Amino acid sequence: MPDITGLNLAGECDPNIDCLFRYWQSIHSVSDLPARGNFDPLDLSATCWPHICLLDVKHDPLWFQIRFVGMEIVRFKKRDGTA
């Protein structure tokens, strides 16, 4: 996997995307993606919460469980995936 810790977002972007991207860079290992234990949602700005979705991934068999869906995602999709 290439080292993307020095990567910058192209052009101007939404401040929430920039905030989330900078946080992700801060917990990203050069050799791997951040583990769930590295990610603390409470470290994110409250303005990011409406735009994120948290889910668990189980293996053998592959299974996904949605834990949290931000309200902007619910508004856009017109459904709450946690229900």
Tab-separated table of N, CA, C and O in Angstrom:
chain	number	residue	atom	x	y	z
A	1	MET	N	0.851	-1.175	0.000
A	1	MET	CA	0.000	0.000	0.000
A	1	MET	C	0.901	1.243	0.000
A	1	MET	O	1.810	1.340	0.797
A	2	PRO	N	0.626	2.202	-0.872
A	2	PRO	CA	1.466	3.399	-0.905
A	2	PRO	C	1.280	4.262	0.334
A	2	PRO	O	0.232	4.242	0.970
A	3	ASP	N	2.314	5.008	0.658
A	3	ASP	CA	2.253	5.924	1.796
A	3	ASP	C	1.446	7.144	1.380
A	3	ASP	O	1.832	7.880	0.483
A	4	ILE	N	0.303	7.366	2.030
A	4	ILE	CA	-0.535	8.515	1.680
A	4	ILE	C	-0.578	9.537	2.804
A	4	ILE	O	-1.383	10.459	2.769
A	5	THR	N	0.296	9.395	3.789
A	5	THR	CA	0.255	10.335	4.905
A	5	THR	C	0.564	11.757	4.473
A	5	THR	O	0.142	12.695	5.128
A	6	GLY	N	1.276	11.931	3.376
A	6	GLY	CA	1.589	13.265	2.885
A	6	GLY	C	0.627	13.756	1.825
A	6	GLY	O	0.795	14.836	1.270
A	7	LEU	N	-0.395	12.968	1.524
A	7	LEU	CA	-1.367	13.309	0.495
A	7	LEU	C	-2.209	14.501	0.925
A	7	LEU	O	-2.582	14.633	2.095
A	8	ASN	N	-2.518	15.379	-0.011
A	8	ASN	CA	-3.403	16.514	0.249
A	8	ASN	C	-4.641	16.381	-0.614
A	8	ASN	O	-4.589	15.818	-1.707
A	9	LEU	N	-5.748	16.906	-0.133
A	9	LEU	CA	-6.969	16.895	-0.925
A	9	LEU	C	-6.828	17.882	-2.074
A	9	LEU	O	-6.249	18.952	-1.921
A	10	ALA	N	-7.362	17.509	-3.220
A	10	ALA	CA	-7.273	18.370	-4.398
A	10	ALA	C	-8.251	19.529	-4.280
A	10	ALA	O	-9.426	19.329	-4.015
A	11	GLY	N	-7.743	20.726	-4.464
A	11	GLY	CA	-8.595	21.910	-4.470
A	11	GLY	C	-9.292	22.147	-3.143
A	11	GLY	O	-8.928	21.617	-2.116
A	12	GLU	N	-10.325	22.939	-3.200
A	12	GLU	CA	-11.091	23.250	-2.011
A	12	GLU	C	-12.133	22.156	-1.797
A	12	GLU	O	-12.687	21.622	-2.743
A	13	CYS	N	-12.371	21.820	-0.552
A	13	CYS	CA	-13.395	20.829	-0.251
A	13	CYS	C	-14.176	21.295	0.982
A	13	CYS	O	-13.793	22.241	1.654
A	14	ASP	N	-15.242	20.603	1.236
A	14	ASP	CA	-16.065	20.898	2.396
A	14	ASP	C	-15.213	20.801	3.659
A	14	ASP	O	-14.408	19.875	3.793
A	15	PRO	N	-15.363	21.723	4.597
A	15	PRO	CA	-14.569	21.688	5.832
A	15	PRO	C	-14.724	20.380	6.616
A	15	PRO	O	-13.794	19.939	7.268
A	16	ASN	N	-15.885	19.743	6.538
A	16	ASN	CA	-16.077	18.469	7.233
A	16	ASN	C	-15.247	17.358	6.609
A	16	ASN	O	-14.701	16.513	7.310
A	17	ILE	N	-15.145	17.345	5.301
A	17	ILE	CA	-14.308	16.355	4.624
A	17	ILE	C	-12.853	16.596	4.979
A	17	ILE	O	-12.113	15.656	5.287
A	18	ASP	N	-12.448	17.839	4.973
A	18	ASP	CA	-11.072	18.172	5.332
A	18	ASP	C	-10.767	17.751	6.768
A	18	ASP	O	-9.723	17.151	7.047
A	19	CYS	N	-11.692	17.998	7.693
A	19	CYS	CA	-11.509	17.631	9.092
A	19	CYS	C	-11.380	16.111	9.240
A	19	CYS	O	-10.470	15.617	9.918
A	20	LEU	N	-12.273	15.376	8.601
A	20	LEU	CA	-12.238	13.916	8.677
A	20	LEU	C	-10.965	13.362	8.040
A	20	LEU	O	-10.321	12.463	8.582
A	21	PHE	N	-10.574	13.914	6.907
A	21	PHE	CA	-9.369	13.461	6.217
A	21	PHE	C	-8.121	13.708	7.064
A	21	PHE	O	-7.265	12.828	7.197
A	22	ARG	N	-8.036	14.870	7.673
A	22	ARG	CA	-6.877	15.167	8.524
A	22	ARG	C	-6.833	14.247	9.748
A	22	ARG	O	-5.766	13.789	10.157
A	23	TYR	N	-7.991	13.955	10.315
A	23	TYR	CA	-8.030	13.025	11.447
A	23	TYR	C	-7.589	11.639	10.992
A	23	TYR	O	-6.796	10.976	11.649
A	24	TRP	N	-8.115	11.185	9.848
A	24	TRP	CA	-7.744	9.870	9.314
A	24	TRP	C	-6.230	9.802	9.076
A	24	TRP	O	-5.594	8.803	9.411
A	25	GLN	N	-5.659	10.872	8.529
A	25	GLN	CA	-4.201	10.894	8.321
A	25	GLN	C	-3.457	10.779	9.645
A	25	GLN	O	-2.425	10.126	9.722
A	26	SER	N	-3.985	11.389	10.696
A	26	SER	CA	-3.290	11.384	11.981
A	26	SER	C	-3.279	10.005	12.634
A	26	SER	O	-2.401	9.719	13.453
A	27	ILE	N	-4.241	9.138	12.300
A	27	ILE	CA	-4.279	7.805	12.896
A	27	ILE	C	-3.848	6.719	11.919
A	27	ILE	O	-3.809	5.546	12.277
A	28	HIS	N	-3.531	7.096	10.699
A	28	HIS	CA	-3.166	6.146	9.650
A	28	HIS	C	-1.734	5.666	9.820
A	28	HIS	O	-0.813	6.452	10.005
A	29	SER	N	-1.561	4.364	9.753
A	29	SER	CA	-0.231	3.775	9.744
A	29	SER	C	0.248	3.710	8.303
A	29	SER	O	-0.537	3.480	7.393
A	30	VAL	N	1.529	3.887	8.081
A	30	VAL	CA	2.075	3.834	6.718
A	30	VAL	C	1.835	2.465	6.113
A	30	VAL	O	1.611	2.330	4.913
A	31	SER	N	1.837	1.423	6.927
A	31	SER	CA	1.748	0.066	6.404
A	31	SER	C	0.337	-0.504	6.346
A	31	SER	O	0.125	-1.563	5.770
A	32	ASP	N	-0.649	0.154	6.945
A	32	ASP	CA	-1.977	-0.438	7.008
A	32	ASP	C	-3.031	0.641	7.239
A	32	ASP	O	-2.716	1.765	7.608
A	33	LEU	N	-4.284	0.270	7.048
A	33	LEU	CA	-5.380	1.170	7.368
A	33	LEU	C	-5.531	1.268	8.881
A	33	LEU	O	-5.131	0.355	9.603
A	34	PRO	N	-6.109	2.346	9.383
A	34	PRO	CA	-6.314	2.454	10.831
A	34	PRO	C	-7.226	1.339	11.332
A	34	PRO	O	-8.203	0.982	10.683
A	35	ALA	N	-6.915	0.800	12.483
A	35	ALA	CA	-7.773	-0.194	13.118
A	35	ALA	C	-8.897	0.530	13.846
A	35	ALA	O	-8.786	1.717	14.170
A	36	ARG	N	-9.970	-0.183	14.129
A	36	ARG	CA	-11.091	0.421	14.856
A	36	ARG	C	-10.622	0.994	16.189
A	36	ARG	O	-11.082	2.035	16.631
A	37	GLY	N	-9.671	0.335	16.826
A	37	GLY	CA	-9.155	0.809	18.097
A	37	GLY	C	-8.409	2.131	18.000
A	37	GLY	O	-8.251	2.834	18.990
A	38	ASN	N	-7.956	2.492	16.779
A	38	ASN	CA	-7.272	3.770	16.574
A	38	ASN	C	-8.253	4.917	16.361
A	38	ASN	O	-7.881	6.075	16.478
A	39	PHE	N	-9.475	4.582	16.007
A	39	PHE	CA	-10.476	5.588	15.645
A	39	PHE	C	-11.394	5.859	16.826
A	39	PHE	O	-12.095	4.963	17.292
A	40	ASP	N	-11.370	7.084	17.321
A	40	ASP	CA	-12.285	7.490	18.384
A	40	ASP	C	-13.214	8.555	17.818
A	40	ASP	O	-12.790	9.693	17.585
A	41	PRO	N	-14.464	8.210	17.552
A	41	PRO	CA	-15.392	9.180	16.965
A	41	PRO	C	-15.511	10.473	17.775
A	41	PRO	O	-15.799	11.524	17.221
A	42	LEU	N	-15.259	10.389	19.073
A	42	LEU	CA	-15.359	11.590	19.899
A	42	LEU	C	-14.231	12.580	19.615
A	42	LEU	O	-14.315	13.740	20.009
A	43	ASP	N	-13.187	12.131	18.908
A	43	ASP	CA	-12.118	13.038	18.509
A	43	ASP	C	-12.506	13.903	17.319
A	43	ASP	O	-11.821	14.871	17.000
A	44	LEU	N	-13.599	13.550	16.647
A	44	LEU	CA	-14.058	14.318	15.493
A	44	LEU	C	-14.863	15.532	15.937
A	44	LEU	O	-15.540	15.494	16.967
A	45	SER	N	-14.815	16.552	15.135
A	45	SER	CA	-15.657	17.719	15.365
A	45	SER	C	-17.122	17.298	15.269
A	45	SER	O	-17.486	16.450	14.448
A	46	ALA	N	-17.961	17.884	16.102
A	46	ALA	CA	-19.395	17.569	16.079
A	46	ALA	C	-20.019	17.861	14.727
A	46	ALA	O	-21.022	17.241	14.357
A	47	THR	N	-19.431	18.764	13.956
A	47	THR	CA	-19.985	19.086	12.634
A	47	THR	C	-19.782	17.939	11.648
A	47	THR	O	-20.452	17.884	10.616
A	48	CYS	N	-18.879	17.007	11.942
A	48	CYS	CA	-18.647	15.850	11.063
A	48	CYS	C	-19.697	14.762	11.262
A	48	CYS	O	-19.979	13.989	10.345
A	49	TRP	N	-20.252	14.652	12.456
A	49	TRP	CA	-21.143	13.547	12.793
A	49	TRP	C	-22.307	13.350	11.824
A	49	TRP	O	-22.621	12.207	11.490
A	50	PRO	N	-22.979	14.390	11.354
A	50	PRO	CA	-24.100	14.149	10.439
A	50	PRO	C	-23.688	13.528	9.107
A	50	PRO	O	-24.530	13.028	8.367
A	51	HIS	N	-22.382	13.509	8.811
A	51	HIS	CA	-21.902	13.077	7.504
A	51	HIS	C	-21.167	11.743	7.535
A	51	HIS	O	-20.552	11.362	6.542
A	52	ILE	N	-21.194	11.033	8.672
A	52	ILE	CA	-20.452	9.773	8.742
A	52	ILE	C	-21.378	8.600	9.054
A	52	ILE	O	-22.495	8.768	9.554
A	53	CYS	N	-20.885	7.427	8.730
A	53	CYS	CA	-21.563	6.171	9.024
A	53	CYS	C	-20.524	5.242	9.642
A	53	CYS	O	-19.405	5.141	9.145
A	54	LEU	N	-20.888	4.598	10.739
A	54	LEU	CA	-19.998	3.639	11.393
A	54	LEU	C	-20.618	2.258	11.285
A	54	LEU	O	-21.809	2.077	11.545
A	55	LEU	N	-19.812	1.277	10.878
A	55	LEU	CA	-20.329	-0.069	10.796
A	55	LEU	C	-19.286	-1.069	11.250
A	55	LEU	O	-18.090	-0.808	11.213
A	56	ASP	N	-19.780	-2.215	11.720
A	56	ASP	CA	-18.919	-3.330	12.102
A	56	ASP	C	-18.828	-4.278	10.920
A	56	ASP	O	-19.824	-4.484	10.215
A	57	VAL	N	-17.659	-4.853	10.725
A	57	VAL	CA	-17.461	-5.862	9.697
A	57	VAL	C	-17.047	-7.151	10.393
A	57	VAL	O	-16.072	-7.173	11.128
A	58	LYS	N	-17.813	-8.188	10.186
A	58	LYS	CA	-17.497	-9.511	10.735
A	58	LYS	C	-17.052	-10.406	9.569
A	58	LYS	O	-17.492	-10.228	8.439
A	59	HIS	N	-16.211	-11.364	9.873
A	59	HIS	CA	-15.710	-12.277	8.846
A	59	HIS	C	-16.119	-13.709	9.184
A	59	HIS	O	-16.268	-14.067	10.349
A	60	ASP	N	-16.270	-14.482	8.155
A	60	ASP	CA	-16.518	-15.923	8.261
A	60	ASP	C	-17.799	-16.236	9.003
A	60	ASP	O	-17.740	-16.733	10.128
A	61	PRO	N	-18.950	-15.961	8.463
A	61	PRO	CA	-19.187	-15.394	7.141
A	61	PRO	C	-19.125	-13.861	7.163
A	61	PRO	O	-19.270	-13.245	8.224
A	62	LEU	N	-18.927	-13.284	5.986
A	62	LEU	CA	-18.866	-11.831	5.876
A	62	LEU	C	-20.227	-11.236	6.227
A	62	LEU	O	-21.262	-11.656	5.710
A	63	TRP	N	-20.219	-10.274	7.153
A	63	TRP	CA	-21.454	-9.700	7.671
A	63	TRP	C	-21.181	-8.265	8.105
A	63	TRP	O	-20.138	-7.973	8.669
A	64	PHE	N	-22.106	-7.358	7.832
A	64	PHE	CA	-21.968	-5.952	8.185
A	64	PHE	C	-23.099	-5.552	9.116
A	64	PHE	O	-24.242	-5.923	8.892
A	65	GLN	N	-22.774	-4.781	10.142
A	65	GLN	CA	-23.797	-4.231	11.026
A	65	GLN	C	-23.581	-2.734	11.134
A	65	GLN	O	-22.509	-2.283	11.549
A	66	ILE	N	-24.599	-1.979	10.756
A	66	ILE	CA	-24.520	-0.528	10.824
A	66	ILE	C	-24.725	-0.104	12.277
A	66	ILE	O	-25.705	-0.479	12.911
A	67	ARG	N	-23.775	0.673	12.803
A	67	ARG	CA	-23.848	1.138	14.185
A	67	ARG	C	-24.403	2.556	14.294
A	67	ARG	O	-25.089	2.891	15.241
A	68	PHE	N	-24.043	3.392	13.331
A	68	PHE	CA	-24.436	4.797	13.390
A	68	PHE	C	-24.540	5.333	11.980
A	68	PHE	O	-23.683	5.069	11.142
A	69	VAL	N	-25.607	6.085	11.713
A	69	VAL	CA	-25.776	6.769	10.437
A	69	VAL	C	-26.077	8.224	10.744
A	69	VAL	O	-27.059	8.531	11.431
A	70	GLY	N	-25.222	9.121	10.249
A	70	GLY	CA	-25.425	10.549	10.468
A	70	GLY	C	-26.683	11.049	9.778
A	70	GLY	O	-27.120	10.516	8.757
A	71	MET	N	-27.266	12.088	10.339
A	71	MET	CA	-28.549	12.586	9.844
A	71	MET	C	-28.500	13.141	8.427
A	71	MET	O	-29.493	13.096	7.715
A	72	GLU	N	-27.375	13.642	7.982
A	72	GLU	CA	-27.282	14.100	6.591
A	72	GLU	C	-27.314	12.920	5.626
A	72	GLU	O	-27.860	13.027	4.530
A	73	ILE	N	-26.766	11.785	6.053
A	73	ILE	CA	-26.839	10.573	5.232
A	73	ILE	C	-28.279	10.064	5.203
A	73	ILE	O	-28.795	9.697	4.144
A	74	VAL	N	-28.943	10.073	6.344
A	74	VAL	CA	-30.346	9.665	6.416
A	74	VAL	C	-31.192	10.563	5.527
A	74	VAL	O	-32.032	10.088	4.756
A	75	ARG	N	-30.953	11.862	5.597
A	75	ARG	CA	-31.722	12.813	4.775
A	75	ARG	C	-31.503	12.543	3.297
A	75	ARG	O	-32.444	12.494	2.503
A	76	PHE	N	-30.256	12.302	2.903
A	76	PHE	CA	-29.930	12.072	1.499
A	76	PHE	C	-30.506	10.742	0.999
A	76	PHE	O	-31.093	10.677	-0.072
A	77	LYS	N	-30.343	9.685	1.791
A	77	LYS	CA	-30.798	8.349	1.386
A	77	LYS	C	-32.305	8.139	1.625
A	77	LYS	O	-32.865	7.168	1.151
A	78	LYS	N	-32.880	9.021	2.447
A	78	LYS	CA	-34.296	8.938	2.819
A	78	LYS	C	-34.612	7.645	3.576
A	78	LYS	O	-35.713	7.106	3.495
A	79	ARG	N	-33.593	7.148	4.325
A	79	ARG	CA	-33.830	5.990	5.208
A	79	ARG	C	-32.697	5.894	6.214
A	79	ARG	O	-31.586	6.340	5.976
A	80	ASP	N	-33.003	5.303	7.349
A	80	ASP	CA	-32.024	5.084	8.411
A	80	ASP	C	-31.648	3.608	8.394
A	80	ASP	O	-32.449	2.752	8.717
A	81	GLY	N	-30.411	3.323	8.028
A	81	GLY	CA	-29.956	1.949	7.903
A	81	GLY	C	-29.818	1.209	9.221
A	81	GLY	O	-29.592	0.007	9.224
A	82	THR	N	-29.960	1.907	10.342
A	82	THR	CA	-29.827	1.237	11.632
A	82	THR	C	-31.145	0.629	12.083
A	82	THR	O	-31.158	-0.168	13.018
A	83	ALA	N	-32.235	0.996	11.444
A	83	ALA	CA	-33.571	0.507	11.868
A	83	ALA	C	-33.849	-0.871	11.318
A	83	ALA	O	-33.312	-1.320	10.373
